[in-house]
GROMACS .gro file of N, CA, C and O in nm:
model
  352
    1UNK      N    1   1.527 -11.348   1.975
    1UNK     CA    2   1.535 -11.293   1.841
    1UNK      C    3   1.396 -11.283   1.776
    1UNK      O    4   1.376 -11.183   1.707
    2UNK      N    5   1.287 -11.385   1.790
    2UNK     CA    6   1.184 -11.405   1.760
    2UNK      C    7   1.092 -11.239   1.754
    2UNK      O    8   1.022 -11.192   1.665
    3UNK      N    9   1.132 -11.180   1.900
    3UNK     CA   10   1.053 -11.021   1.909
    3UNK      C   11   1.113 -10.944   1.807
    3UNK      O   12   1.055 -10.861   1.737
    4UNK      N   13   1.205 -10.969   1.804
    4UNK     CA   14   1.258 -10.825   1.723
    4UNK      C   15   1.250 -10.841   1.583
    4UNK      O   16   1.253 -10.742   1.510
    5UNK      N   17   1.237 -11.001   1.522
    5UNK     CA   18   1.161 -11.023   1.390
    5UNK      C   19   1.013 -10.996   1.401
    5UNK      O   20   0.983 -10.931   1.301
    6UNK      N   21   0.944 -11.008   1.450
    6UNK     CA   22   0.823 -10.934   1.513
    6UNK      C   23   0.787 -10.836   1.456
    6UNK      O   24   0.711 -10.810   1.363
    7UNK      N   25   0.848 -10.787   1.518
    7UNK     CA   26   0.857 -10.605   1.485
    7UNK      C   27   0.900 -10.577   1.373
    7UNK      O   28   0.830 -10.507   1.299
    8UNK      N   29   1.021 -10.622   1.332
    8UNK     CA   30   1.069 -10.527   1.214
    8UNK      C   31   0.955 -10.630   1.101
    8UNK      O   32   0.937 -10.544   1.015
    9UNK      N   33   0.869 -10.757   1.048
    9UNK     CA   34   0.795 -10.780   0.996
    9UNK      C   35   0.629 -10.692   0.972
    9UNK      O   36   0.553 -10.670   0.878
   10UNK      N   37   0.634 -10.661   1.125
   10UNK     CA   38   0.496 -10.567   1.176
   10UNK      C   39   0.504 -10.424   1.101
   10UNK      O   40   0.407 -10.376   1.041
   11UNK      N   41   0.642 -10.354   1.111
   11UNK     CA   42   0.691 -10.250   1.031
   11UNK      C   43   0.709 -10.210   0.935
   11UNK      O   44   0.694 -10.095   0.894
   12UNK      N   45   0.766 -10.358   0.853
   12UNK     CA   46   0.756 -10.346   0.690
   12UNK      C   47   0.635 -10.331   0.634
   12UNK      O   48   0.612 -10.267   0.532
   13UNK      N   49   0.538 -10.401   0.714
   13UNK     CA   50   0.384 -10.421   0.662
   13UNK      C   51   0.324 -10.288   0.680
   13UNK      O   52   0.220 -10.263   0.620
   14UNK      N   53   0.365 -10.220   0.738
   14UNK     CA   54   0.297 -10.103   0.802
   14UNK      C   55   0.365 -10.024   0.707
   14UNK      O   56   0.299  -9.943   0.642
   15UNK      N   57   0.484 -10.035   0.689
   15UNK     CA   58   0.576  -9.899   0.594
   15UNK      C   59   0.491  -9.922   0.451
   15UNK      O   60   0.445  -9.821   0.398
   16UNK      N   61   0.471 -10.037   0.396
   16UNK     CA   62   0.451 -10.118   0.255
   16UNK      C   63   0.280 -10.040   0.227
   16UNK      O   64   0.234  -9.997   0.121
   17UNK      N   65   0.223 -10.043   0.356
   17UNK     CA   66   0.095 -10.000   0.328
   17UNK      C   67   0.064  -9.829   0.340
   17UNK      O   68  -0.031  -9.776   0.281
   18UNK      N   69   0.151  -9.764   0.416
   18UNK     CA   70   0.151  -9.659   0.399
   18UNK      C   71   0.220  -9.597   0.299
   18UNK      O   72   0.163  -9.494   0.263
   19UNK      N   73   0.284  -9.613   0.262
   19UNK     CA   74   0.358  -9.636   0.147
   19UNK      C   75   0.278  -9.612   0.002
   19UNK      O   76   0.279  -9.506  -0.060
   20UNK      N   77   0.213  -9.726  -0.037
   20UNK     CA   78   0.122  -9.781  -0.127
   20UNK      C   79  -0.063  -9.694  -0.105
   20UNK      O   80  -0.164  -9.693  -0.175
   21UNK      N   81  -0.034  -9.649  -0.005
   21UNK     CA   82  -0.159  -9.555   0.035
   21UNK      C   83  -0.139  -9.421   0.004
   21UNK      O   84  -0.222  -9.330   0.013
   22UNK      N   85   0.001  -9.412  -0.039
   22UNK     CA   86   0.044  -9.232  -0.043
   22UNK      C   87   0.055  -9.260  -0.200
   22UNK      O   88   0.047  -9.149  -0.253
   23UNK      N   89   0.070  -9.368  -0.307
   23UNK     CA   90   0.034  -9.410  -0.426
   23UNK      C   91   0.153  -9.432  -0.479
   23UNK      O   92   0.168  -9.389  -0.593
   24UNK      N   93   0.248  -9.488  -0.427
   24UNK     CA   94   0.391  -9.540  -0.433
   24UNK      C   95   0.363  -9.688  -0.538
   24UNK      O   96   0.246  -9.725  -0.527
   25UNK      N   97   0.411  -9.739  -0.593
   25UNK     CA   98   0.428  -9.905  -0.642
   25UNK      C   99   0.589  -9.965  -0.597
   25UNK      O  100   0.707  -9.946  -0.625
   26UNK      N  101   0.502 -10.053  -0.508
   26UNK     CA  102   0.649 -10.073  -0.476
   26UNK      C  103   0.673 -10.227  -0.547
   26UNK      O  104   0.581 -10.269  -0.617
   27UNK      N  105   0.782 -10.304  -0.531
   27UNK     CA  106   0.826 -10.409  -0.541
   27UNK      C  107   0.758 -10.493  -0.420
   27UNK      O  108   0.698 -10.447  -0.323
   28UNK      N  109   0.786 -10.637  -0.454
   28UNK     CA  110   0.766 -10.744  -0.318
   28UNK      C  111   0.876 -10.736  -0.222
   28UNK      O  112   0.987 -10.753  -0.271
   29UNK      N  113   0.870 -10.708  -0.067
   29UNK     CA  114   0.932 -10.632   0.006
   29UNK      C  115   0.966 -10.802   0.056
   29UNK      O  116   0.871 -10.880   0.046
   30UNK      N  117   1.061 -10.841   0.094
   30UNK     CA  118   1.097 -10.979   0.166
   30UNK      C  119   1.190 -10.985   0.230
   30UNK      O  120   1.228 -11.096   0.267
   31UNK      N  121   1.277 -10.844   0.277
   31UNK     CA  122   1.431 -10.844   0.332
   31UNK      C  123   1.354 -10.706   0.436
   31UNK      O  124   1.237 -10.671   0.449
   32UNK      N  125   1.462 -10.662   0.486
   32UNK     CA  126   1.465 -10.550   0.612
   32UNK      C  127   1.456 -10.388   0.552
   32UNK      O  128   1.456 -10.276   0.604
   33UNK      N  129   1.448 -10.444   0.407
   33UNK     CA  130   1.376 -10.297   0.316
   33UNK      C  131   1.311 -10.306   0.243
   33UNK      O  132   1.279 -10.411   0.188
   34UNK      N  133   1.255 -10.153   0.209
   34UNK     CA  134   1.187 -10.112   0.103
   34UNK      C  135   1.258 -10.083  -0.001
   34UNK      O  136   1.369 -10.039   0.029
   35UNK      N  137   1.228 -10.093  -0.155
   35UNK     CA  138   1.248 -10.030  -0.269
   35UNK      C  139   1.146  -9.908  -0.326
   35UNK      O  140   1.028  -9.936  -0.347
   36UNK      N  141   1.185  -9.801  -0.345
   36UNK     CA  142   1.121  -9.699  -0.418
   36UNK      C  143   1.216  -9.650  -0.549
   36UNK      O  144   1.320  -9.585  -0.560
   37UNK      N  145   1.120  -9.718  -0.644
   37UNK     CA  146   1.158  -9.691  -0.770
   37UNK      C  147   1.120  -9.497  -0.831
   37UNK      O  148   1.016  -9.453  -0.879
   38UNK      N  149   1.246  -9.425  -0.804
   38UNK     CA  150   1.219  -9.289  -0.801
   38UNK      C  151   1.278  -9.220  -0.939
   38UNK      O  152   1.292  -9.100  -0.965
   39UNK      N  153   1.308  -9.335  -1.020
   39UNK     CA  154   1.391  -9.280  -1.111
   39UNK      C  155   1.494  -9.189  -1.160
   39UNK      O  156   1.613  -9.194  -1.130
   40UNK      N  157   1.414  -9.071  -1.267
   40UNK     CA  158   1.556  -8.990  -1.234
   40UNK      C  159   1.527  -8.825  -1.149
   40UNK      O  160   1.560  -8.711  -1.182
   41UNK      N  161   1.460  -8.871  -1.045
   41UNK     CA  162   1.457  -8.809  -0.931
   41UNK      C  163   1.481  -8.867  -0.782
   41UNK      O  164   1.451  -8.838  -0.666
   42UNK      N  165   1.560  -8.974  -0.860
   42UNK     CA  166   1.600  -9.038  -0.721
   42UNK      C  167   1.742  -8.951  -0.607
   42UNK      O  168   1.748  -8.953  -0.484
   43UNK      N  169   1.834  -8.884  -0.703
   43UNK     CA  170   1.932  -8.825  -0.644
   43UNK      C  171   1.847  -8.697  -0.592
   43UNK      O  172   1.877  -8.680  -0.474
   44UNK      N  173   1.752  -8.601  -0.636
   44UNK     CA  174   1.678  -8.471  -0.595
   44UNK      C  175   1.591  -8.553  -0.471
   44UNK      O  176   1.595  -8.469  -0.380
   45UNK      N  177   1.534  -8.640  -0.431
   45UNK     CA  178   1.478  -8.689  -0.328
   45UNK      C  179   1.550  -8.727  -0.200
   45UNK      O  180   1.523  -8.715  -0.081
   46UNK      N  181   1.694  -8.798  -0.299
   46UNK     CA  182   1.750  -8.850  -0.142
   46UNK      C  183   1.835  -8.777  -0.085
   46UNK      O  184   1.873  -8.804   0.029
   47UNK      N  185   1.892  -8.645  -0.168
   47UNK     CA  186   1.921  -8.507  -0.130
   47UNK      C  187   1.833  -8.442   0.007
   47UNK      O  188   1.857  -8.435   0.128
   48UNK      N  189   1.737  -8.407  -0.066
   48UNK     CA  190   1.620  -8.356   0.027
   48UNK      C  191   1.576  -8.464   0.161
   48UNK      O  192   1.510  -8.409   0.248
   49UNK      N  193   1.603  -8.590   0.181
   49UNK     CA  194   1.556  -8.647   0.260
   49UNK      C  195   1.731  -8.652   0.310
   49UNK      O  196   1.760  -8.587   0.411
   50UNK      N  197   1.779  -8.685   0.278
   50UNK     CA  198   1.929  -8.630   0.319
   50UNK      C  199   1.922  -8.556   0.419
   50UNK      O  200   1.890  -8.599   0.530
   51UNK      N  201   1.953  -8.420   0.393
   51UNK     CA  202   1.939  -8.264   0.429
   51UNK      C  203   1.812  -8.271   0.547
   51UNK      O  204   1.836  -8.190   0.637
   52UNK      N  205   1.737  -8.316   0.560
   52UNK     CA  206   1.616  -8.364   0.726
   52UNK      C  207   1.641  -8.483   0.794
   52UNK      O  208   1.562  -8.545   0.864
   53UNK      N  209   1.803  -8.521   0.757
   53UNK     CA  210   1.818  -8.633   0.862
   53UNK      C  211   1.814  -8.796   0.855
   53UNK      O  212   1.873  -8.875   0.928
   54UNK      N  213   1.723  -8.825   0.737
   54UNK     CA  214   1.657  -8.922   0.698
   54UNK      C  215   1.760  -8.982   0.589
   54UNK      O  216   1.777  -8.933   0.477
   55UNK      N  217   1.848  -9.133   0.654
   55UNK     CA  218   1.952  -9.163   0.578
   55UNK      C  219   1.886  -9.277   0.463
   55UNK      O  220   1.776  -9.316   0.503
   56UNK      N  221   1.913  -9.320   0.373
   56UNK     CA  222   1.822  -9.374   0.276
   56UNK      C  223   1.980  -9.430   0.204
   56UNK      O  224   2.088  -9.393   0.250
   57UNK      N  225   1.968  -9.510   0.100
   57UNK     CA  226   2.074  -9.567  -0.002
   57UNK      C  227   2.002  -9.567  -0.122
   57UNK      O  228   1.917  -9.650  -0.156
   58UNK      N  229   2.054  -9.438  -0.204
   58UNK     CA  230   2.029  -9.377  -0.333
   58UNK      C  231   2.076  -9.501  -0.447
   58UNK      O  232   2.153  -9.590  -0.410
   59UNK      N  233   2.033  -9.499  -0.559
   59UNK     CA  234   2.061  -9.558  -0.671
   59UNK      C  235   2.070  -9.472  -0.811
   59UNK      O  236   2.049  -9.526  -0.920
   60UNK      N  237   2.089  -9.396  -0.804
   60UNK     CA  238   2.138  -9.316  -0.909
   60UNK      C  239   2.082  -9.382  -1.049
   60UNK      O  240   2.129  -9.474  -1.117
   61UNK      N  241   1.950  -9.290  -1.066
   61UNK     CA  242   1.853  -9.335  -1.190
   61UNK      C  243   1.770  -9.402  -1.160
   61UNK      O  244   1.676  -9.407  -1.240
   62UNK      N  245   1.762  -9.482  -1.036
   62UNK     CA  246   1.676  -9.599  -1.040
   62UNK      C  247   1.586  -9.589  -0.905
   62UNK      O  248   1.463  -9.595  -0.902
   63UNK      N  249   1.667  -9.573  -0.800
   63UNK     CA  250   1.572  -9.541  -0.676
   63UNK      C  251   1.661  -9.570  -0.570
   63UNK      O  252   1.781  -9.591  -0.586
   64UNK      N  253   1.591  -9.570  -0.444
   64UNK     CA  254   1.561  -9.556  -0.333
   64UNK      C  255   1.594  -9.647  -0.242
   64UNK      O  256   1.513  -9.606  -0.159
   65UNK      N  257   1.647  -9.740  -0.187
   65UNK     CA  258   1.633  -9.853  -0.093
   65UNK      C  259   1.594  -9.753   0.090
   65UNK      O  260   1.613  -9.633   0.114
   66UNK      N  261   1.542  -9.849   0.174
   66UNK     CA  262   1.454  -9.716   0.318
   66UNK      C  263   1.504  -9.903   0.360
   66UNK      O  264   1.478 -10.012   0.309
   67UNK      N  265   1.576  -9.863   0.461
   67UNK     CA  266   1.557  -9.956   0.539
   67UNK      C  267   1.472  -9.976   0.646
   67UNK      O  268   1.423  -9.869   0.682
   68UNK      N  269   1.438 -10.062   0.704
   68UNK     CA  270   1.293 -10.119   0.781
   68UNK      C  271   1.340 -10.018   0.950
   68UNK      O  272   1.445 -10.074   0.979
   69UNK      N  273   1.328  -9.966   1.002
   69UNK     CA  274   1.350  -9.893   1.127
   69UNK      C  275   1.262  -9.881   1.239
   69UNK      O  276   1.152  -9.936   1.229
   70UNK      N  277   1.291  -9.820   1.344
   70UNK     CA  278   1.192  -9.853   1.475
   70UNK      C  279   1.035  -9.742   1.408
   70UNK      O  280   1.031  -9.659   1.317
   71UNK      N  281   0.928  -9.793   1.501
   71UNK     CA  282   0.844  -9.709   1.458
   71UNK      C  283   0.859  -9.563   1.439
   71UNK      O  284   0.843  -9.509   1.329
   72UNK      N  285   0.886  -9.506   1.534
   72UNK     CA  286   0.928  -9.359   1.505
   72UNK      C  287   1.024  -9.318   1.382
   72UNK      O  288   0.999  -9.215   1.318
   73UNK      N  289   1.120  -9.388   1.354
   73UNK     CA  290   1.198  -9.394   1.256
   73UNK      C  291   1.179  -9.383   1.143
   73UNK      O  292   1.246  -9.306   1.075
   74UNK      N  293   1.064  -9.468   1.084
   74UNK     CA  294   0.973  -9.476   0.987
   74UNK      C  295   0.885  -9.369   0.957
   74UNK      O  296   0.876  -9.306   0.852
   75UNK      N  297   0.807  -9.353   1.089
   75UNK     CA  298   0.715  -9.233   1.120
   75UNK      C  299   0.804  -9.122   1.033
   75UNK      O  300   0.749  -9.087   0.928
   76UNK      N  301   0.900  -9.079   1.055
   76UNK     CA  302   1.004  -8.965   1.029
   76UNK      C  303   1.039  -8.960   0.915
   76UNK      O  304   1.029  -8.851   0.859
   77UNK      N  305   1.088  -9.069   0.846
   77UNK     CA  306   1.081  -9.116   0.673
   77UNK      C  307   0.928  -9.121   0.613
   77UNK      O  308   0.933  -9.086   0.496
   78UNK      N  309   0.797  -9.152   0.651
   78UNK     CA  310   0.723  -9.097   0.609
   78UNK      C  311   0.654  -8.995   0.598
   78UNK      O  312   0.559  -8.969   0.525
   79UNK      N  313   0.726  -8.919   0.703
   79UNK     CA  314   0.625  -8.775   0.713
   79UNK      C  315   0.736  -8.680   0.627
   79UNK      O  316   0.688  -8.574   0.586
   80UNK      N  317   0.872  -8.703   0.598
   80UNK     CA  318   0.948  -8.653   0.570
   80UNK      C  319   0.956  -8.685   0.398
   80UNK      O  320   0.980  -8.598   0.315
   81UNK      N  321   0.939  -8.772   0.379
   81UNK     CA  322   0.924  -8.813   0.217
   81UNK      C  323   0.777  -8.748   0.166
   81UNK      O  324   0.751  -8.731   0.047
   82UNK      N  325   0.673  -8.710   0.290
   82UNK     CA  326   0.507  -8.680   0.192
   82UNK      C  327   0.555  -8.516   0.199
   82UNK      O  328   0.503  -8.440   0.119
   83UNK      N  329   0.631  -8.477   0.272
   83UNK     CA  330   0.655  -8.287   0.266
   83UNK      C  331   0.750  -8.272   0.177
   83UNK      O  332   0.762  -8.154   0.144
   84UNK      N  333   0.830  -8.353   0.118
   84UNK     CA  334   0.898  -8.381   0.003
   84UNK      C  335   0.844  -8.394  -0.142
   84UNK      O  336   0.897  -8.344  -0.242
   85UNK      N  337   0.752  -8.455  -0.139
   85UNK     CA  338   0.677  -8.502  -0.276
   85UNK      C  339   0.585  -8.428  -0.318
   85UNK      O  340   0.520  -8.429  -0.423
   86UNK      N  341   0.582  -8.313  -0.157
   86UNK     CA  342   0.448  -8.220  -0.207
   86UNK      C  343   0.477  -8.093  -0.271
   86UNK      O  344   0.396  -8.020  -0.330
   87UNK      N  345   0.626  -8.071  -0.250
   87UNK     CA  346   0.710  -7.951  -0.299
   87UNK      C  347   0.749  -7.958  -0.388
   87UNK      O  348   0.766  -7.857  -0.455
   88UNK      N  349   0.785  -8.084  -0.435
   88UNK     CA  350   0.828  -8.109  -0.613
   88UNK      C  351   0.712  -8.156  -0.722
   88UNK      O  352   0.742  -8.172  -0.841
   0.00000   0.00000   0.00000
């Protein structure tokens, strides 16, 4: 079990900083997700990230929860959330 906490720790750190590099504020990340506080463009985002595949748990007004995923996974939620943010 030890590897696969490994990884998904190695991932969060990696999501948290890319993340925070694309100029996100996130919360203190301590579980197997992220929070993105998207407000009230949280339903127009997770639509659009919806609609490319990218499953996410909306909060209606408030944001975003991205759960922690394999590298590629992530890769796909971030390249898919910056072609998102650049159109709105």
């Amino acid at each position: 079990i030890q590897p696969a906490l490994d990884t998904l720790l190695a991932e969060r750190a990696r999501l948290v900083a890319e993340l925070e590099g694309a100029g996100w504020t996130l919360p203190p990340a301590n579980a197997n997700f992220v929070y993105l506080a998207t407000g009230d463009r949280t339903d127009e985002i997770y639509l659009a990230l919806e609609r490319q595949g990218v499953v996410t748990r909306p909060f209606t007004g408030a944001g975003i929860r991205v759960t922690i995923g394999t590298r590629s996974e992530n890769d796909r939620f971030l390249e898919t959330l910056a072609r998102i943010a650049s159109t709105t």
